[in-house]
Tab-separated table of C-alpha atoms and ligand atoms in Angstrom:
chain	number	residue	atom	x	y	z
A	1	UNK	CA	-22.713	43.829	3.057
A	2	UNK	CA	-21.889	42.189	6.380
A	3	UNK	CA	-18.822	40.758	7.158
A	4	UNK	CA	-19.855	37.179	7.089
A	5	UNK	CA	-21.205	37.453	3.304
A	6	UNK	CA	-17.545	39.481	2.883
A	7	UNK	CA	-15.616	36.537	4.416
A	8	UNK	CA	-17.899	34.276	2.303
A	9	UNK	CA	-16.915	36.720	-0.964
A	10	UNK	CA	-13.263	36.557	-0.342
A	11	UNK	CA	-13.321	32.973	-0.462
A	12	UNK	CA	-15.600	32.464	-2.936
A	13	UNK	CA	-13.074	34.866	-5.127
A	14	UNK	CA	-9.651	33.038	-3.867
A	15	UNK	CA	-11.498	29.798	-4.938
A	16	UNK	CA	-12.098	31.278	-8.382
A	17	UNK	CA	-8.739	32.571	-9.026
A	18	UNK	CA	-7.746	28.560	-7.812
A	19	UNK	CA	-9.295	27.373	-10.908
A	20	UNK	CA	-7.306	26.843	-13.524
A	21	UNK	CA	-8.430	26.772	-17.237
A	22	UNK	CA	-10.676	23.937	-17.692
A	23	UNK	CA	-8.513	22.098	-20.477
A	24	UNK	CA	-5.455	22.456	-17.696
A	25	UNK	CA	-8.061	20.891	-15.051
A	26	UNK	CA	-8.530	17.853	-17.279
A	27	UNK	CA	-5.186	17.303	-17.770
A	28	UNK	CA	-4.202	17.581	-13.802
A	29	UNK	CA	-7.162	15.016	-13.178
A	30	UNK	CA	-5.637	12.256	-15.599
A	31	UNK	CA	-2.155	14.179	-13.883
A	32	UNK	CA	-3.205	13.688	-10.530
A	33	UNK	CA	-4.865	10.124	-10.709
A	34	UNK	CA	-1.498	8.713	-12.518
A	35	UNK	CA	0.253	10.117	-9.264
A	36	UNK	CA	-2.115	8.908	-6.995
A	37	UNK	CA	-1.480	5.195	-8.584
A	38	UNK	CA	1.838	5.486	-8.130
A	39	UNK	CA	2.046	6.718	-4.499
A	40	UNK	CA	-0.377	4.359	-3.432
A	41	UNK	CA	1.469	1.518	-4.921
A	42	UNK	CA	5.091	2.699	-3.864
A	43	UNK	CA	3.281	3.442	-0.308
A	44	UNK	CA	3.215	-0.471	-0.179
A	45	UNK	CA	6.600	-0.716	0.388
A	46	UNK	CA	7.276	1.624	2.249
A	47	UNK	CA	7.752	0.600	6.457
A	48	UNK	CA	10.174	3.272	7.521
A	49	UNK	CA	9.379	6.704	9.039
A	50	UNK	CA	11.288	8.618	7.199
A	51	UNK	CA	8.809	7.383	4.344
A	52	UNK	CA	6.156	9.582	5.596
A	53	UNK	CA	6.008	12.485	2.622
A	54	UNK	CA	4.319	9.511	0.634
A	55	UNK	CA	1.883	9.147	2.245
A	56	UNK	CA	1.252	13.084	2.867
A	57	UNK	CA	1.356	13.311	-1.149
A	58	UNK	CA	-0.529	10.741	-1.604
A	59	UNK	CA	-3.110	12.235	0.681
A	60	UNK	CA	-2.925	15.775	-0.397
A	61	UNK	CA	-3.368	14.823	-4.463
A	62	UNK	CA	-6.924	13.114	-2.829
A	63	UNK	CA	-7.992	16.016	-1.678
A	64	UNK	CA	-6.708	17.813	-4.938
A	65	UNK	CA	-8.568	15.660	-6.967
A	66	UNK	CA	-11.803	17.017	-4.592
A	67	UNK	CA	-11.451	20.264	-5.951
A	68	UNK	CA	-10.407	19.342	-9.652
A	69	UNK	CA	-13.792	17.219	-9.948
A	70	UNK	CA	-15.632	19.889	-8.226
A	71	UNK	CA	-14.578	22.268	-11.039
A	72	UNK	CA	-14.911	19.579	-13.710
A	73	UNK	CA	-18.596	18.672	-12.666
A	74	UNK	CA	-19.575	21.956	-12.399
A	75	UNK	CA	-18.548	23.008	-16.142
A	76	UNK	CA	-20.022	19.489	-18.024
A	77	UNK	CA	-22.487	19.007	-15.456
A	78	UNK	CA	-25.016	19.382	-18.387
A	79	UNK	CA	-23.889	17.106	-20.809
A	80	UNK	CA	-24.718	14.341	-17.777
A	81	UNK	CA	-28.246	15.690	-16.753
A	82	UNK	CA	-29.426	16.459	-20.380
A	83	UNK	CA	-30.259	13.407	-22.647
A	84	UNK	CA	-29.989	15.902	-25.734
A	85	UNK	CA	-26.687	15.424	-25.243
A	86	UNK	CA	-25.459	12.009	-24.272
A	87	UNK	CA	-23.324	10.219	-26.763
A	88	UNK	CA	-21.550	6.796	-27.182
A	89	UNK	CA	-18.682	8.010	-25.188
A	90	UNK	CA	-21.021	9.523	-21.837
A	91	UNK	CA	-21.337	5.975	-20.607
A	92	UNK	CA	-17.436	6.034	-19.902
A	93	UNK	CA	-17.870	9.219	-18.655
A	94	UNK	CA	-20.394	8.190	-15.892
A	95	UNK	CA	-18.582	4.700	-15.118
A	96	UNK	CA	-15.144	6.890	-14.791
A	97	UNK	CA	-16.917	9.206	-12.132
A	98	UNK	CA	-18.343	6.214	-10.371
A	99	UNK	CA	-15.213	4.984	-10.225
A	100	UNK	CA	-13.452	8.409	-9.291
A	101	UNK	CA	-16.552	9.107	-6.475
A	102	UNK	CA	-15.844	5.277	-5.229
A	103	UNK	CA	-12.345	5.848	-4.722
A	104	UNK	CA	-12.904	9.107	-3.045
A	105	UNK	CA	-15.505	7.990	-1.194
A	106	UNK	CA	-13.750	4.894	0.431
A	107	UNK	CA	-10.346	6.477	1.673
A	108	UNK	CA	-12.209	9.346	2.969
A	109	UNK	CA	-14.273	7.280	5.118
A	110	UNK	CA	-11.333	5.049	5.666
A	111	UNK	CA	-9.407	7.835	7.129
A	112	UNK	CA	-12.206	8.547	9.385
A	113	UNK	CA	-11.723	4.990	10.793
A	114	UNK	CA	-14.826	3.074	9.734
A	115	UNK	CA	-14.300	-0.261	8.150
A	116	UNK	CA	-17.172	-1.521	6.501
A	117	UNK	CA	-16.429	-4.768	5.678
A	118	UNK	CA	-17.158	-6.320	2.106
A	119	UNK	CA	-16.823	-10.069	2.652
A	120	UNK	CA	-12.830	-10.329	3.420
A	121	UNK	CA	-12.290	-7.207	2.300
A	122	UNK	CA	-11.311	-4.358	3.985
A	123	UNK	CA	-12.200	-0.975	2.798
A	124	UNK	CA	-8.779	-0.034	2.083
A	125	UNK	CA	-8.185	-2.986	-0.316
A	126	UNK	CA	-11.706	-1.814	-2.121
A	127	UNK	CA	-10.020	2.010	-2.387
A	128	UNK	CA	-7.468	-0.117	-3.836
A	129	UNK	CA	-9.346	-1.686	-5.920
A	130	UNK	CA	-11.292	1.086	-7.260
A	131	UNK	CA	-8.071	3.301	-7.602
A	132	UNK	CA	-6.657	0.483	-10.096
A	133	UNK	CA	-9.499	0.514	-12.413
A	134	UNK	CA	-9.891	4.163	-12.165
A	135	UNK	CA	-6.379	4.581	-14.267
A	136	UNK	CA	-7.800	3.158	-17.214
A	137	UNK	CA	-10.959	4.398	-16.874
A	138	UNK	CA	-9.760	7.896	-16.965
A	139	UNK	CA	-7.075	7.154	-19.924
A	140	UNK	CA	-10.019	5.695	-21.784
A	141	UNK	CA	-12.077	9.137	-20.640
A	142	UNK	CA	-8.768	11.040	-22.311
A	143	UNK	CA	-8.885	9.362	-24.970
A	144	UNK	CA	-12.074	10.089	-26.433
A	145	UNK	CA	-11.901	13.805	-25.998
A	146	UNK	CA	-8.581	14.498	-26.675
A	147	UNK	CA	-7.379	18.073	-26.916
A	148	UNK	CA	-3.734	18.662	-26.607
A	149	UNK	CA	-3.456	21.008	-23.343
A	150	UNK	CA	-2.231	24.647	-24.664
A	151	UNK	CA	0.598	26.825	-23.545
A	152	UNK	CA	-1.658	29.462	-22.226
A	153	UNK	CA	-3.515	26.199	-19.786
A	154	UNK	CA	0.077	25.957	-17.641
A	155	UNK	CA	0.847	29.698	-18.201
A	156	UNK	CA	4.488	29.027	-15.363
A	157	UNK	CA	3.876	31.493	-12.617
A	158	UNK	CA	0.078	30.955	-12.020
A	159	UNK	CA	0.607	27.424	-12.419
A	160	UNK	CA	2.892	26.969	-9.819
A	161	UNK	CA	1.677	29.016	-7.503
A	162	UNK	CA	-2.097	27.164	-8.252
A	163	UNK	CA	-0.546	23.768	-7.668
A	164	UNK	CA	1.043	24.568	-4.848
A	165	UNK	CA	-1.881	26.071	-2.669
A	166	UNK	CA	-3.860	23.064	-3.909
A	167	UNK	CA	-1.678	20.749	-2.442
A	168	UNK	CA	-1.212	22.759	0.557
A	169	UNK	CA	-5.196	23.077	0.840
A	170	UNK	CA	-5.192	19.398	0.859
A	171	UNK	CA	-2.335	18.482	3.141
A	172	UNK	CA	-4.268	21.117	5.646
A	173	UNK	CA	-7.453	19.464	5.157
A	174	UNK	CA	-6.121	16.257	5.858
A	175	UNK	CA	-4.483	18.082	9.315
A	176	UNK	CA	-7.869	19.111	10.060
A	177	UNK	CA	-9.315	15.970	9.608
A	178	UNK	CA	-6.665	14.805	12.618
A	179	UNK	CA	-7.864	17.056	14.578
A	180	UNK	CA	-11.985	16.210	14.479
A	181	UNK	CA	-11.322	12.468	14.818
A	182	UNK	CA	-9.181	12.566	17.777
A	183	UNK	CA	-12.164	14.831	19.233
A	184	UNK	CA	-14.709	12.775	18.265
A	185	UNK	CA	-12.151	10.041	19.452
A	186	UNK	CA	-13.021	7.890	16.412
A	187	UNK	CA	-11.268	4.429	15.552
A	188	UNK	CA	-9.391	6.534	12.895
A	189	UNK	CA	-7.400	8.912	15.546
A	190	UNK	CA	-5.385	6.236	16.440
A	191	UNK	CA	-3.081	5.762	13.210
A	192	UNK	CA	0.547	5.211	12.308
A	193	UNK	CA	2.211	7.421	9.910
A	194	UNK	CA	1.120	4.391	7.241
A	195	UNK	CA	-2.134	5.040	8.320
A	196	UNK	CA	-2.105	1.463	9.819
A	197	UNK	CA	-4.740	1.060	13.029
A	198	UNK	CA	-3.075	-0.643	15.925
A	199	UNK	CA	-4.543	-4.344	16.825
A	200	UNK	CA	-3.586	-4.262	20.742
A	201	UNK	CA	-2.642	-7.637	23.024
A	202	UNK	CA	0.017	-10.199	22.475
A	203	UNK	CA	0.089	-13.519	20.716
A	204	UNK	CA	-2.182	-15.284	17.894
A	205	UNK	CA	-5.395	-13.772	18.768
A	206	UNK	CA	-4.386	-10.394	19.604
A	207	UNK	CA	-4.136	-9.708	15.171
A	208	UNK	CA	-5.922	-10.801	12.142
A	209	UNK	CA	-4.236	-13.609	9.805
A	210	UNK	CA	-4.109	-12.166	6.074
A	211	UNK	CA	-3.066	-13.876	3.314
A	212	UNK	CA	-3.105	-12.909	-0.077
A	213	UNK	CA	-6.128	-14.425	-2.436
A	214	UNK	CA	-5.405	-17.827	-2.644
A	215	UNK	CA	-2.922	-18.729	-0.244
A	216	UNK	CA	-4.258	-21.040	1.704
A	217	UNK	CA	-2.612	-24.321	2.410
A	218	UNK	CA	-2.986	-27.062	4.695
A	219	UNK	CA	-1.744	-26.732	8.513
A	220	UNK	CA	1.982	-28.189	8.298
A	221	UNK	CA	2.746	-31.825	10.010
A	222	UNK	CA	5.676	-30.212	12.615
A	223	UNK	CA	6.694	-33.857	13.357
A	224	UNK	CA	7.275	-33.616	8.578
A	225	UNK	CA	8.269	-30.192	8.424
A	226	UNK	CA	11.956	-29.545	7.453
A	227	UNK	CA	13.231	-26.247	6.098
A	228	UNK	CA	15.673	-26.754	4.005
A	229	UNK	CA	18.784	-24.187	4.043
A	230	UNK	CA	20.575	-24.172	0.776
A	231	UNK	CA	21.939	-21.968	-2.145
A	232	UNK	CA	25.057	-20.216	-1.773
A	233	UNK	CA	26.373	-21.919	1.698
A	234	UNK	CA	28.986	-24.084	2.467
A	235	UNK	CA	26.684	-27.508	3.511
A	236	UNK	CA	23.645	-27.185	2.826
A	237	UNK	CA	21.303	-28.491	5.819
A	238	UNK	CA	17.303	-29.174	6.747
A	239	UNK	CA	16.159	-28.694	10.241
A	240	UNK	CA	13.013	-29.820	12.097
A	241	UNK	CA	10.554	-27.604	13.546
A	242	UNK	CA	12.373	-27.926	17.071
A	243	UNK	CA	15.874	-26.627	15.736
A	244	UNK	CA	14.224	-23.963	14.389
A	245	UNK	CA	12.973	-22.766	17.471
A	246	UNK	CA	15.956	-21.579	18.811
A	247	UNK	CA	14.528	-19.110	21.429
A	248	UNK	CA	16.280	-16.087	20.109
A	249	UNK	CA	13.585	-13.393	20.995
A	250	UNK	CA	13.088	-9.529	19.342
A	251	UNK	CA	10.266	-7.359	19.568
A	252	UNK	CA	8.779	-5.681	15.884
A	253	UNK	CA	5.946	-4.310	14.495
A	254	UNK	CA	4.088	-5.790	11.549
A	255	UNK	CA	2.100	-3.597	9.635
A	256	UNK	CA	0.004	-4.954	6.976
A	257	UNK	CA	-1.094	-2.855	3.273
A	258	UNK	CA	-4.948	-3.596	4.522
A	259	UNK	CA	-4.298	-0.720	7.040
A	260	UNK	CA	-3.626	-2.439	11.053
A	261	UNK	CA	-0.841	-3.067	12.852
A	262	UNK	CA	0.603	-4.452	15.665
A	263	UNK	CA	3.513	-4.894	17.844
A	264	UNK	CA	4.632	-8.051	19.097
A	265	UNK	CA	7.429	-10.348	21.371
A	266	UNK	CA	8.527	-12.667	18.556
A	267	UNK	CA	10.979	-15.820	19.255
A	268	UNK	CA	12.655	-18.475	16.687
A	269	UNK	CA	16.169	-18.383	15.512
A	270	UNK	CA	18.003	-15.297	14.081
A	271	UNK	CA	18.472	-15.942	9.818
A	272	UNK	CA	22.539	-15.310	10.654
A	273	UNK	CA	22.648	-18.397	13.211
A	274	UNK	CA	20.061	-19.930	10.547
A	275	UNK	CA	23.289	-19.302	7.945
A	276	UNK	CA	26.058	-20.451	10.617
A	277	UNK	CA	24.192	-24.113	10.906
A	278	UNK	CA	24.983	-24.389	6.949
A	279	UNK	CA	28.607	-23.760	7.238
A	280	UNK	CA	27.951	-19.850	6.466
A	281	UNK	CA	27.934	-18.545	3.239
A	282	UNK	CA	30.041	-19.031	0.427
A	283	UNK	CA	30.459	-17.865	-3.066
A	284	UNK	CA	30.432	-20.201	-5.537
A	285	UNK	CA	32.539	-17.939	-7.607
A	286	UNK	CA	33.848	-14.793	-8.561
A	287	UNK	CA	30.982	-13.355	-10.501
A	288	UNK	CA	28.129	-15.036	-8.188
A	289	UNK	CA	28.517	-13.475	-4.858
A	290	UNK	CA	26.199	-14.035	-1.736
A	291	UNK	CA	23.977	-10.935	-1.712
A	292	UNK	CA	20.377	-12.198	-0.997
A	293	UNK	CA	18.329	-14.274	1.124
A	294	UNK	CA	15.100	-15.807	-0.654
A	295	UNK	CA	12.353	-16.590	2.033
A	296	UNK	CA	9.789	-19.164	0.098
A	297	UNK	CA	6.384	-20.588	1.851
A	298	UNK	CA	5.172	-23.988	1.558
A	299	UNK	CA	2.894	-22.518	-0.948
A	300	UNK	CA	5.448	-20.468	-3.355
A	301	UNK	CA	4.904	-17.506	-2.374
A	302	UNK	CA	8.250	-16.035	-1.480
A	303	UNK	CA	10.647	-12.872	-0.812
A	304	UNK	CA	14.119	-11.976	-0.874
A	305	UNK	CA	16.282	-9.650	1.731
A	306	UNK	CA	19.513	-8.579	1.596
A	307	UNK	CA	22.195	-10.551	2.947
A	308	UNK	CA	23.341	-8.078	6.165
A	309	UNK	CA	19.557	-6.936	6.694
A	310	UNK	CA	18.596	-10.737	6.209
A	311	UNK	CA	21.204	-12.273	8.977
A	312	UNK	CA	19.587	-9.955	11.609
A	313	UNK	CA	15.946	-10.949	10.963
A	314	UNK	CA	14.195	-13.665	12.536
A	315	UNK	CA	12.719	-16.909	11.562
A	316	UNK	CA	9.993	-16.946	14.015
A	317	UNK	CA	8.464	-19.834	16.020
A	318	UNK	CA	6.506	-18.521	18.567
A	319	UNK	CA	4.382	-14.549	19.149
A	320	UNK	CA	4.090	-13.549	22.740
A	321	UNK	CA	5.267	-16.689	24.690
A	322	UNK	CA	3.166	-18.933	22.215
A	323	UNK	CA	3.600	-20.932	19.101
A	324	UNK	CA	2.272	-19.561	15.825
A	325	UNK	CA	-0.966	-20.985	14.384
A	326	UNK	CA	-1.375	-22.218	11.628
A	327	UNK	CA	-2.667	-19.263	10.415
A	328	UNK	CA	-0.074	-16.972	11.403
A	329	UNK	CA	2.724	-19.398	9.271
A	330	UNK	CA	3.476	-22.427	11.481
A	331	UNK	CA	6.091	-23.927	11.940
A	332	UNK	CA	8.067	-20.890	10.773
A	333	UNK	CA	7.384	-17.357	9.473
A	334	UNK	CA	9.464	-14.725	8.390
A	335	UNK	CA	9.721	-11.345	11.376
A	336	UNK	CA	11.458	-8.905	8.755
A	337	UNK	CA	11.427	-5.606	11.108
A	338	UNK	CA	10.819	-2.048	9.026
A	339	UNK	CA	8.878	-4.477	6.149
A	340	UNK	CA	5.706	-4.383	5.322
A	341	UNK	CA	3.861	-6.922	6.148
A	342	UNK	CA	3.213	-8.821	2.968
A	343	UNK	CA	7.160	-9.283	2.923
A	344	UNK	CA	6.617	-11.318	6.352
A	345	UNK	CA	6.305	-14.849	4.807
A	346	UNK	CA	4.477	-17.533	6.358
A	347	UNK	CA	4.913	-20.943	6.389
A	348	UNK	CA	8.793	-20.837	5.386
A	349	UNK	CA	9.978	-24.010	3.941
A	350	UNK	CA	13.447	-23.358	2.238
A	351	UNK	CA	15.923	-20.380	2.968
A	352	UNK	CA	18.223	-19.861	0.111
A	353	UNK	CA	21.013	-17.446	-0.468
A	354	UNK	CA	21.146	-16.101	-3.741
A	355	UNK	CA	23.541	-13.430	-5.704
A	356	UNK	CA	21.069	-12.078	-7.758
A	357	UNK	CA	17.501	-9.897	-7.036
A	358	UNK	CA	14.789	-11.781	-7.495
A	359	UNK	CA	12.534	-9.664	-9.540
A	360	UNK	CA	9.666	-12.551	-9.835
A	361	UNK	CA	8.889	-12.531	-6.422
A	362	UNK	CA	6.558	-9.234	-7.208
A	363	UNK	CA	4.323	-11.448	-9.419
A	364	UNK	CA	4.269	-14.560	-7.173
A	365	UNK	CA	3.031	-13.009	-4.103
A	366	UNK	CA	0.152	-11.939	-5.775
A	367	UNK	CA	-0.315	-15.487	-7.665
A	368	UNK	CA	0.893	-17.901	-5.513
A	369	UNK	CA	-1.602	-20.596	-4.003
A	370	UNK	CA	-3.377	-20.142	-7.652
A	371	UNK	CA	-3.329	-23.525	-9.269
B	1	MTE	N1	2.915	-17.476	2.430
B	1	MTE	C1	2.314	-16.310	2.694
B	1	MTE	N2	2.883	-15.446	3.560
B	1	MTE	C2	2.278	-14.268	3.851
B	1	MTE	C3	1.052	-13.909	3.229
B	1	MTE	C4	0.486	-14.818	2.312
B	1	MTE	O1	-0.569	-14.588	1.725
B	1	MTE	N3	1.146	-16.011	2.081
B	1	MTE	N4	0.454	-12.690	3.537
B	1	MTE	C5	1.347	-11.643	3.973
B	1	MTE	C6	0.640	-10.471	4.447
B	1	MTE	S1	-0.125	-9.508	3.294
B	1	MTE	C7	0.704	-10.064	5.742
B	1	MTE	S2	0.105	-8.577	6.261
B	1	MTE	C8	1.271	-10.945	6.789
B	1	MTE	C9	0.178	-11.173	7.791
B	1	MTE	O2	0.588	-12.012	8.790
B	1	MTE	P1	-0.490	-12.660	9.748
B	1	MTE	O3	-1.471	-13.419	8.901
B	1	MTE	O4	0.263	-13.508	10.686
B	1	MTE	O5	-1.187	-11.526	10.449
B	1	MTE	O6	1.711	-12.179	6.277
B	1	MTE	C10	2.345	-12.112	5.019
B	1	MTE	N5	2.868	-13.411	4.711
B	2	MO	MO1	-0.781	-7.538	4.348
């Protein structure tokens, strides 16, 4: 035997003692796609460094789903390929792996920086989108050939030890995958720890506009426009579009959930001097206490901040030495730095300072601008 075909046999071995019993690598597939759900959704909210693990879980589980299917299709590969033995339930079977292989398929080649555009979307929000149908597609798949794992499946030591060099194998892969694109110098070596692509120059054109599905009102009259300052302040006020921009100027990065970002010279008036002009805030009693700041858009869509991180963002104006377009949320948009960028709301027409969380505002971002 030569050493190459022994390399290739030591693998091949490690990679078998990897596989874990095939009822345990059913249950980490329906395991590892629930986690993958939830990491990807949690990612969305997440605009600080220090969130990076995340993303590196996220990211590994992908790769350890990779292996898990690989073992998967190799055991049931016949029940696919031979008509003898399709049933009633192989249709969900193949629509779950299309769904599975589309998911794969699209962050992979995500990562490696391609965007292939599907009318507005980007390839991201389709990974999304096949990564949201793919949890009920694979409960579904459970469901109809359900076998209660066994002890013996998730016998402790080799489990842990399995898991652990799966994850590892993936987090590695993904490091590798660094590596070739920033030799290849591909679009995807450029990336923030999000995995957000920079969008380079400064003002309007220098980064897309996104908006959610339907959000999509009418360019704002600035001579009309007031914002309107209310809730939990002293005297309440409404400003014009010229108040507003107050010239206070900060730098921040906006990073947006479709994957880009960018980093821009933002100017407008800071939320705190924003609170001052309505007398500051007040409680209106004992048991409703200032504690939030509700942003809300000309179209309803809307989010809150805390009070103390609220007073030191911005209500912006203008983005590098120009004023916004419409498209980027004149007259005034929300600049909330370390947010995500869905939490940046455009086209701000009322600022209100509230005591409580407003759990709603999950829900109307995605429906606002419906009808
Ligand atoms: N009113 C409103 N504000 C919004 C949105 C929206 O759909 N409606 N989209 C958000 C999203 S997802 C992002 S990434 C940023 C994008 O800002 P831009 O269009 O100026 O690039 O605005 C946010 N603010
Ligand atoms: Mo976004």
């Amino acid at each position: 035997m030569g050493t190459e075909s022994r390399v290739a046999g030591t693998i091949r071995a490690a990679v078998e003692r990897l596989e874990p019993p095939p009822r345990a690598v059913d249950w980490s597939l329906f395991a590892f796609v629930t986690m993958e759900v939830v990491t990807g959704l949690v990612s969305f909210t997440v605009g600080v460094p220090e969130g990076w693990p995340l993303f590196w879980l996220h990211r590994a589980l992908g790769m350890g789903i990779v292996a898990l299917l690989a073992w998967k299709l190799a055991r049931v590969r016949r029940r696919l390929t031979d008509p003898g033995q399709w049933r009633r339930s192989t249709a969900l079977s193949v629509l779950t792996l299309v769904a599975v292989l589309g998911t794969l398929s699209t962050g992979v080649v995500w990562v490696f920086g391609l965007d292939v555009r599907i009318s507005y979307w980007t390839l991201l929000s389709v990974h999304v989108g096949f990564g949201l149908a793919l949890l009920p597609l694979v409960g579904a798949h459970a469901a109809t050939r359900f076998r209660l794992p066994r002890r013996v499946d998730f016998e402790r030591r080799r489990t842990a030890v399995r898991y652990t060099v799966l994850l590892a194998a993936g987090a590695a892969t993904y490091r590798l995958q660094q590596d070739v694109n920033d030799l290849l110098d591909t679009a995807g070596a450029d990336r923030r720890f999000t995995g957000s692509q920079p969008r380079e120059g400064a003002g309007n054109g220098a980064f897309p506009i996104t908006s959610w599905v339907a959000d999509d009102p009418d360019p704002i009259d600035r001579e009309e426009y007031r914002l309107r300052v209310d809730g939990l302040v002293s005297d309440p006020v409404e400003l014009s579009a010229d108040e507003v921009a107050a010239g206070h100027e900060t730098e921040a990065l906006l990073d947006c959930t479709s994957g880009w970002y960018t980093v821009q010279d933002w100017q407008g008036i800071r939320v705190g001097d924003l609170l001052e002009a309505a007398g500051g805030t007040a409680a209106e009693d004992a048991s409703r206490e200032p504690a939030y700041v509700r942003f809300t858009s000309v179209t309803g869509y809307r989010w809150s901040l805390p009070l103390a991180e609220a007073e030191d963002a911005l209500l912006a104006t203008h983005v590098g030495g120009e004023r916004l377009s419409h498209g980027h949320g004149a007259p005034a948009r929300l600049v909330a730095r370390d947010r995500r960028g869905f939490q940046w709301v455009k086209w701000v027409t009322r600022v209100e300072v509230r005591a409580e969380y407003d759990l709603g505002q999950w829900v109307v971002t995605l429906v606002s601008g419906f009808d």
